[in-house]
């Protein structure tokens, strides 16, 4: 029986990385792990109970909410509320930020941004979906009412970020700025166990991931990069392979493990791109940078993009360092920033 290390043991062990840590961030990460196990349980039996399909409502993005979207949102918010370490939650499923107003949470020092169930349109067809989270320290004085400055922070201010992928196995991958580690859920003991220590993105990948159905709506720089990926050149292992699941967590997880580039560019219909900066692009950028990769909007580092509104969208070019640099060359040559 090989020795294993649970998420809880790992978090406590790594607490020494933060000399002033009082255990608050550790408890917050524990709370997220608990909610992930609860959501995983429902997703794994989703085909058997009436939790699939549309909830008959839509979120601020105008996207129809799936019953599991709402369920996941409720579970993560409940876990954060009861854990007492979080004072504000920003969620894709909530129009406004949620102040966790209770005597214990008012003293809480952390803000959590969530996409509770990303890729949920794939749930009914059993394609991997996931939860994305991003953690910041509050800026407002402890005990005072939380404010906009707490939620509109630069990506570089993140103290932790991670995702859960509910796929062929369920994994939790996160960083606190000291590298990236992956934990696989062992259902027999109900624990996330360290399975992927010190994850790194291969610098040179051979997989490009983009929804080519939008090709005619892409900027010229993206069109020409796609053609570059498709040209025969054995010296640079081209043509590359195309892989796109329609679930950001699944596409980024593959990129983290196998290398490659994931692109959601601007289109004529969505000039800022589709994906949200606070709870999709920034956490994924933190993780991929910590794993040695790169993340930009085609021009500017994702984590340095000014955050002006809660559900702000951004384009994203993320993955292997060499591939993102090449894609950025095409953007600056053929779609220069105006
Ligand atoms: P499209 C899922 O709705 C999502 O937010 C991401 O998970 C995914 O990468 C993207 O949108 C897919 O968008 O336009 O290609 O269907």
Coordinates of C-alpha atoms and ligand atoms in Angstrom, one line a residue:
X1 CA 0.0 0.0 0.0
X2 CA 1.8 3.1 -1.1
X3 CA 1.7 6.0 1.3
X4 CA -0.8 8.7 0.2
X5 CA -1.2 12.3 1.2
X6 CA -4.7 13.8 1.5
X7 CA -5.5 17.4 0.5
X8 CA -6.0 18.2 4.1
X9 CA -2.6 16.9 5.1
X10 CA -0.9 18.7 2.2
X11 CA -2.6 22.0 3.0
X12 CA -1.4 21.8 6.6
X13 CA 2.1 20.7 5.6
X14 CA 2.4 23.7 3.2
X15 CA 1.0 26.1 5.8
X16 CA 4.7 26.7 6.8
X17 CA 5.2 28.4 3.4
X18 CA 3.2 31.3 4.8
X19 CA 5.0 32.5 7.9
X20 CA 2.1 34.7 9.0
X21 CA -0.5 32.2 8.2
X22 CA -3.0 31.7 11.0
X23 CA -4.6 28.7 9.3
X24 CA -7.4 30.8 7.7
X25 CA -6.4 30.1 4.1
X26 CA -5.9 26.5 5.0
X27 CA -9.5 26.3 6.4
X28 CA -10.8 28.1 3.3
X29 CA -9.2 25.6 1.0
X30 CA -10.6 22.8 3.1
X31 CA -14.1 24.3 2.8
X32 CA -13.8 24.4 -1.0
X33 CA -12.7 20.7 -1.0
X34 CA -15.8 19.7 1.0
X35 CA -18.1 21.5 -1.3
X36 CA -16.4 19.8 -4.3
X37 CA -17.0 16.4 -2.8
X38 CA -20.7 17.2 -2.3
X39 CA -21.1 18.5 -5.9
X40 CA -19.2 15.5 -7.3
X41 CA -21.7 13.2 -5.6
X42 CA -24.6 14.8 -7.3
X43 CA -22.9 15.0 -10.7
X44 CA -22.0 11.3 -10.6
X45 CA -25.7 10.4 -10.2
X46 CA -27.1 13.2 -12.3
X47 CA -28.5 10.8 -14.9
X48 CA -30.5 9.1 -12.2
X49 CA -32.2 11.9 -10.4
X50 CA -34.1 14.9 -11.7
X51 CA -31.1 17.3 -11.5
X52 CA -30.2 17.4 -15.2
X53 CA -31.6 19.8 -17.7
X54 CA -32.6 23.4 -17.5
X55 CA -33.8 25.1 -14.3
X56 CA -36.1 27.3 -16.3
X57 CA -34.1 30.4 -15.3
X58 CA -31.1 32.3 -16.8
X59 CA -28.1 34.0 -15.2
X60 CA -26.9 37.6 -15.8
X61 CA -25.1 36.4 -18.9
X62 CA -28.5 35.4 -20.3
X63 CA -27.4 31.8 -20.3
X64 CA -30.1 29.2 -19.3
X65 CA -29.2 27.9 -15.8
X66 CA -29.0 24.1 -15.4
X67 CA -30.3 22.6 -12.2
X68 CA -26.8 21.5 -11.4
X69 CA -25.4 25.0 -11.9
X70 CA -27.7 26.3 -9.2
X71 CA -27.1 23.3 -7.0
X72 CA -23.3 23.7 -7.3
X73 CA -23.6 27.4 -6.6
X74 CA -25.7 26.8 -3.4
X75 CA -23.3 24.1 -2.1
X76 CA -20.1 26.2 -2.5
X77 CA -21.8 29.3 -1.0
X78 CA -23.1 27.2 1.9
X79 CA -19.6 25.7 2.6
X80 CA -18.0 29.1 2.5
X81 CA -20.7 30.6 4.7
X82 CA -20.3 27.8 7.4
X83 CA -16.5 27.8 7.2
X84 CA -16.4 31.4 8.3
X85 CA -13.2 32.4 6.4
X86 CA -14.9 34.1 3.5
X87 CA -16.5 37.6 3.6
X88 CA -17.6 37.9 0.0
X89 CA -18.5 35.5 -2.8
X90 CA -18.5 36.5 -6.5
X91 CA -20.3 33.9 -8.6
X92 CA -21.1 33.5 -12.3
X93 CA -24.6 32.6 -11.0
X94 CA -25.2 35.7 -9.0
X95 CA -25.8 39.2 -10.6
X96 CA -24.2 41.0 -7.6
X97 CA -21.4 40.0 -5.2
X98 CA -22.7 38.3 -2.1
X99 CA -21.6 39.6 1.3
X100 CA -21.5 36.7 3.7
X101 CA -23.0 38.8 6.5
X102 CA -22.6 37.1 9.8
X103 CA -20.7 37.9 13.0
X104 CA -18.0 35.3 12.2
X105 CA -17.8 36.1 8.5
X106 CA -17.6 39.9 9.1
X107 CA -14.1 39.2 10.5
X108 CA -13.2 37.0 7.6
X109 CA -10.3 38.1 5.5
X110 CA -10.9 36.3 2.2
X111 CA -12.9 37.0 -1.0
X112 CA -13.8 34.0 -3.2
X113 CA -14.7 34.2 -6.9
X114 CA -16.4 31.2 -8.4
X115 CA -17.6 29.7 -11.5
X116 CA -19.5 27.0 -9.7
X117 CA -20.1 24.7 -12.6
X118 CA -18.2 25.7 -15.8
X119 CA -19.2 24.0 -19.1
X120 CA -22.5 23.0 -17.7
X121 CA -24.1 22.8 -21.2
X122 CA -22.0 19.6 -21.5
X123 CA -23.6 18.0 -18.4
X124 CA -26.4 16.2 -20.3
X125 CA -23.8 14.6 -22.7
X126 CA -21.4 13.5 -20.0
X127 CA -18.4 15.7 -21.1
X128 CA -16.2 16.9 -18.2
X129 CA -17.4 19.9 -16.4
X130 CA -15.7 21.8 -13.5
X131 CA -15.7 24.4 -10.8
X132 CA -13.2 27.3 -11.0
X133 CA -12.2 29.3 -7.9
X134 CA -10.0 32.3 -7.2
X135 CA -9.1 33.6 -3.7
X136 CA -8.1 37.2 -2.7
X137 CA -7.4 38.9 0.6
X138 CA -10.1 41.5 1.4
X139 CA -8.9 45.1 1.0
X140 CA -11.6 46.7 3.2
X141 CA -10.9 46.9 7.0
X142 CA -11.8 43.7 8.8
X143 CA -15.2 44.0 10.4
X144 CA -16.3 46.8 8.0
X145 CA -18.8 46.2 5.3
X146 CA -17.1 44.7 2.2
X147 CA -16.7 47.0 -0.8
X148 CA -16.1 47.1 -4.6
X149 CA -12.4 47.3 -4.0
X150 CA -12.6 43.9 -2.4
X151 CA -14.0 42.3 -5.6
X152 CA -12.5 44.2 -8.4
X153 CA -8.8 43.3 -7.7
X154 CA -6.1 42.6 -10.3
X155 CA -5.4 39.0 -11.0
X156 CA -1.9 39.5 -9.7
X157 CA -3.5 40.0 -6.2
X158 CA -4.8 36.4 -6.1
X159 CA -3.5 34.4 -3.1
X160 CA -4.8 31.1 -4.4
X161 CA -6.6 29.7 -7.4
X162 CA -7.8 26.3 -8.5
X163 CA -10.3 24.1 -10.3
X164 CA -12.2 20.9 -9.8
X165 CA -12.8 18.7 -12.8
X166 CA -15.6 16.2 -12.6
X167 CA -14.5 13.9 -15.3
X168 CA -13.5 10.2 -15.7
X169 CA -12.0 10.8 -12.2
X170 CA -12.6 13.9 -10.1
X171 CA -9.5 16.1 -9.5
X172 CA -8.8 19.2 -7.6
X173 CA -5.9 21.3 -8.9
X174 CA -4.7 24.4 -7.1
X175 CA -1.9 26.9 -6.5
X176 CA -1.1 29.3 -3.6
X177 CA 1.8 30.8 -5.6
X178 CA 4.3 28.0 -4.8
X179 CA 3.7 25.7 -7.8
X180 CA 0.7 23.7 -8.8
X181 CA -0.5 20.4 -7.3
X182 CA -3.2 18.0 -8.3
X183 CA -5.4 15.7 -6.1
X184 CA -7.6 12.9 -7.2
X185 CA -10.7 12.0 -5.3
X186 CA -10.6 8.4 -3.9
X187 CA -14.3 7.7 -3.5
X188 CA -13.6 4.7 -1.3
X189 CA -12.3 6.9 1.4
X190 CA -13.9 10.2 0.3
X191 CA -10.6 12.1 0.2
X192 CA -8.7 14.0 -2.4
X193 CA -5.2 12.4 -2.5
X194 CA -2.1 13.9 -4.0
X195 CA -1.7 12.4 -7.4
X196 CA 0.0 15.0 -9.5
X197 CA 2.7 16.9 -7.5
X198 CA 4.4 19.9 -9.0
X199 CA 2.5 20.1 -12.2
X200 CA 4.2 21.9 -15.1
X201 CA 3.1 22.8 -18.6
X202 CA 5.4 21.5 -21.4
X203 CA 6.9 24.6 -23.0
X204 CA 6.3 23.3 -26.5
X205 CA 3.0 21.7 -27.2
X206 CA 1.4 20.2 -30.3
X207 CA -2.4 20.7 -29.5
X208 CA -4.4 23.8 -30.4
X209 CA -7.8 24.2 -28.8
X210 CA -10.3 26.7 -30.2
X211 CA -13.9 26.6 -31.5
X212 CA -13.2 26.7 -35.2
X213 CA -16.9 27.0 -35.9
X214 CA -16.4 30.7 -35.2
X215 CA -13.6 31.0 -37.8
X216 CA -15.2 33.6 -40.0
X217 CA -15.7 35.8 -37.0
X218 CA -12.1 35.6 -35.7
X219 CA -9.5 38.5 -36.2
X220 CA -7.0 37.9 -39.0
X221 CA -4.2 37.2 -36.4
X222 CA -6.2 34.2 -35.1
X223 CA -7.1 33.0 -38.6
X224 CA -3.5 33.0 -39.7
X225 CA -2.4 31.3 -36.5
X226 CA -4.9 28.5 -37.1
X227 CA -3.5 28.1 -40.6
X228 CA 0.1 28.1 -39.1
X229 CA -1.0 25.2 -36.8
X230 CA -2.3 23.3 -39.8
X231 CA 0.8 23.6 -42.1
X232 CA 3.0 20.5 -42.6
X233 CA 6.4 21.2 -41.0
X234 CA 8.1 18.1 -39.3
X235 CA 10.8 20.4 -37.8
X236 CA 8.1 22.0 -35.5
X237 CA 5.9 18.9 -35.2
X238 CA 3.2 20.5 -37.4
X239 CA 0.4 20.1 -38.3
X240 CA -0.7 20.2 -34.7
X241 CA -3.7 18.3 -33.3
X242 CA -7.0 20.0 -32.7
X243 CA -8.9 19.3 -29.5
X244 CA -11.9 21.3 -28.2
X245 CA -14.5 20.1 -25.7
X246 CA -16.5 23.3 -25.1
X247 CA -15.6 23.0 -21.4
X248 CA -12.9 25.4 -20.3
X249 CA -11.9 23.3 -17.3
X250 CA -11.5 20.2 -19.4
X251 CA -9.5 22.0 -22.1
X252 CA -7.2 23.8 -19.7
X253 CA -6.7 20.6 -17.7
X254 CA -5.6 18.7 -20.8
X255 CA -3.3 21.7 -21.7
X256 CA -1.7 21.7 -18.2
X257 CA -1.0 18.0 -18.5
X258 CA -0.1 17.5 -22.2
X259 CA 0.8 21.0 -23.3
X260 CA -0.8 23.0 -26.0
X261 CA -2.7 26.3 -26.3
X262 CA -6.4 27.1 -25.5
X263 CA -7.8 30.2 -27.3
X264 CA -11.1 32.0 -26.8
X265 CA -10.4 35.1 -29.0
X266 CA -12.5 38.1 -29.7
X267 CA -15.1 37.6 -32.4
X268 CA -17.2 40.1 -34.3
X269 CA -20.1 39.1 -32.0
X270 CA -18.1 39.3 -28.8
X271 CA -15.4 41.9 -29.2
X272 CA -14.1 41.3 -25.6
X273 CA -14.3 37.5 -26.0
X274 CA -16.7 35.3 -24.1
X275 CA -14.9 34.1 -20.9
X276 CA -15.1 36.0 -17.7
X277 CA -12.0 37.7 -16.3
X278 CA -12.6 37.4 -12.5
X279 CA -13.7 33.8 -12.1
X280 CA -12.5 32.0 -15.3
X281 CA -9.5 33.8 -16.9
X282 CA -7.6 35.1 -13.9
X283 CA -7.7 31.8 -11.8
X284 CA -6.7 29.7 -14.9
X285 CA -3.9 32.3 -15.7
X286 CA -2.6 32.0 -12.2
X287 CA -2.5 28.2 -12.3
X288 CA -0.9 28.0 -15.8
X289 CA 1.7 30.7 -15.0
X290 CA 2.6 28.9 -11.8
X291 CA 3.1 25.8 -13.9
X292 CA 5.5 27.6 -16.2
X293 CA 3.0 28.5 -19.0
X294 CA 1.7 31.8 -20.2
X295 CA -1.7 33.6 -20.3
X296 CA -2.6 36.8 -22.2
X297 CA -5.5 38.3 -24.1
X298 CA -3.4 38.1 -27.2
X299 CA -1.5 41.3 -26.2
X300 CA -1.5 41.8 -22.4
X301 CA -0.8 39.5 -19.5
X302 CA -4.3 38.3 -18.2
X303 CA -3.5 38.9 -14.6
X304 CA -2.6 42.6 -15.3
X305 CA -5.8 43.5 -17.0
X306 CA -7.7 46.2 -15.1
X307 CA -10.8 44.8 -13.5
X308 CA -13.7 47.3 -13.9
X309 CA -16.8 45.2 -13.5
X310 CA -17.9 41.9 -11.9
X311 CA -18.8 39.9 -15.0
X312 CA -16.2 41.5 -17.3
X313 CA -15.2 39.4 -20.2
X314 CA -11.8 38.9 -21.8
X315 CA -10.2 37.1 -24.7
X316 CA -7.7 34.4 -23.6
X317 CA -4.6 32.7 -25.1
X318 CA -3.3 30.3 -22.5
X319 CA -1.0 27.3 -22.3
X320 CA 2.5 26.3 -23.4
X321 CA 4.9 29.3 -23.3
X322 CA 6.2 28.8 -26.9
X323 CA 2.8 28.4 -28.4
X324 CA 1.3 31.5 -26.7
X325 CA 4.3 33.5 -27.7
X326 CA 3.8 32.4 -31.3
X327 CA 0.1 33.2 -31.3
X328 CA 0.9 36.6 -29.8
X329 CA 3.3 37.2 -32.7
X330 CA 0.4 36.6 -35.2
X331 CA -1.9 38.9 -33.2
X332 CA 0.6 41.8 -33.2
X333 CA 1.4 41.2 -36.9
X334 CA -2.1 40.8 -38.3
X335 CA -4.5 42.1 -35.7
X336 CA -2.5 44.9 -34.0
X337 CA -4.0 46.4 -30.9
X338 CA -5.7 49.6 -31.9
Ligands
LIG1 P1 -18.3 28.1 -27.1 C1 -18.8 27.0 -21.3 O1 -20.1 27.6 -21.6 C2 -17.8 28.1 -21.5 O2 -18.0 29.1 -20.6 C3 -16.4 27.5 -21.3 O3 -16.4 26.5 -20.3 C4 -16.0 27.0 -22.6 O4 -14.6 27.0 -22.9 C5 -16.7 28.0 -23.6 O5 -17.8 28.6 -22.8 C6 -17.3 27.4 -24.8 O6 -17.8 28.4 -25.6 O7 -18.7 29.4 -27.6 O8 -17.1 27.5 -27.9 O9 -19.4 27.1 -27.0

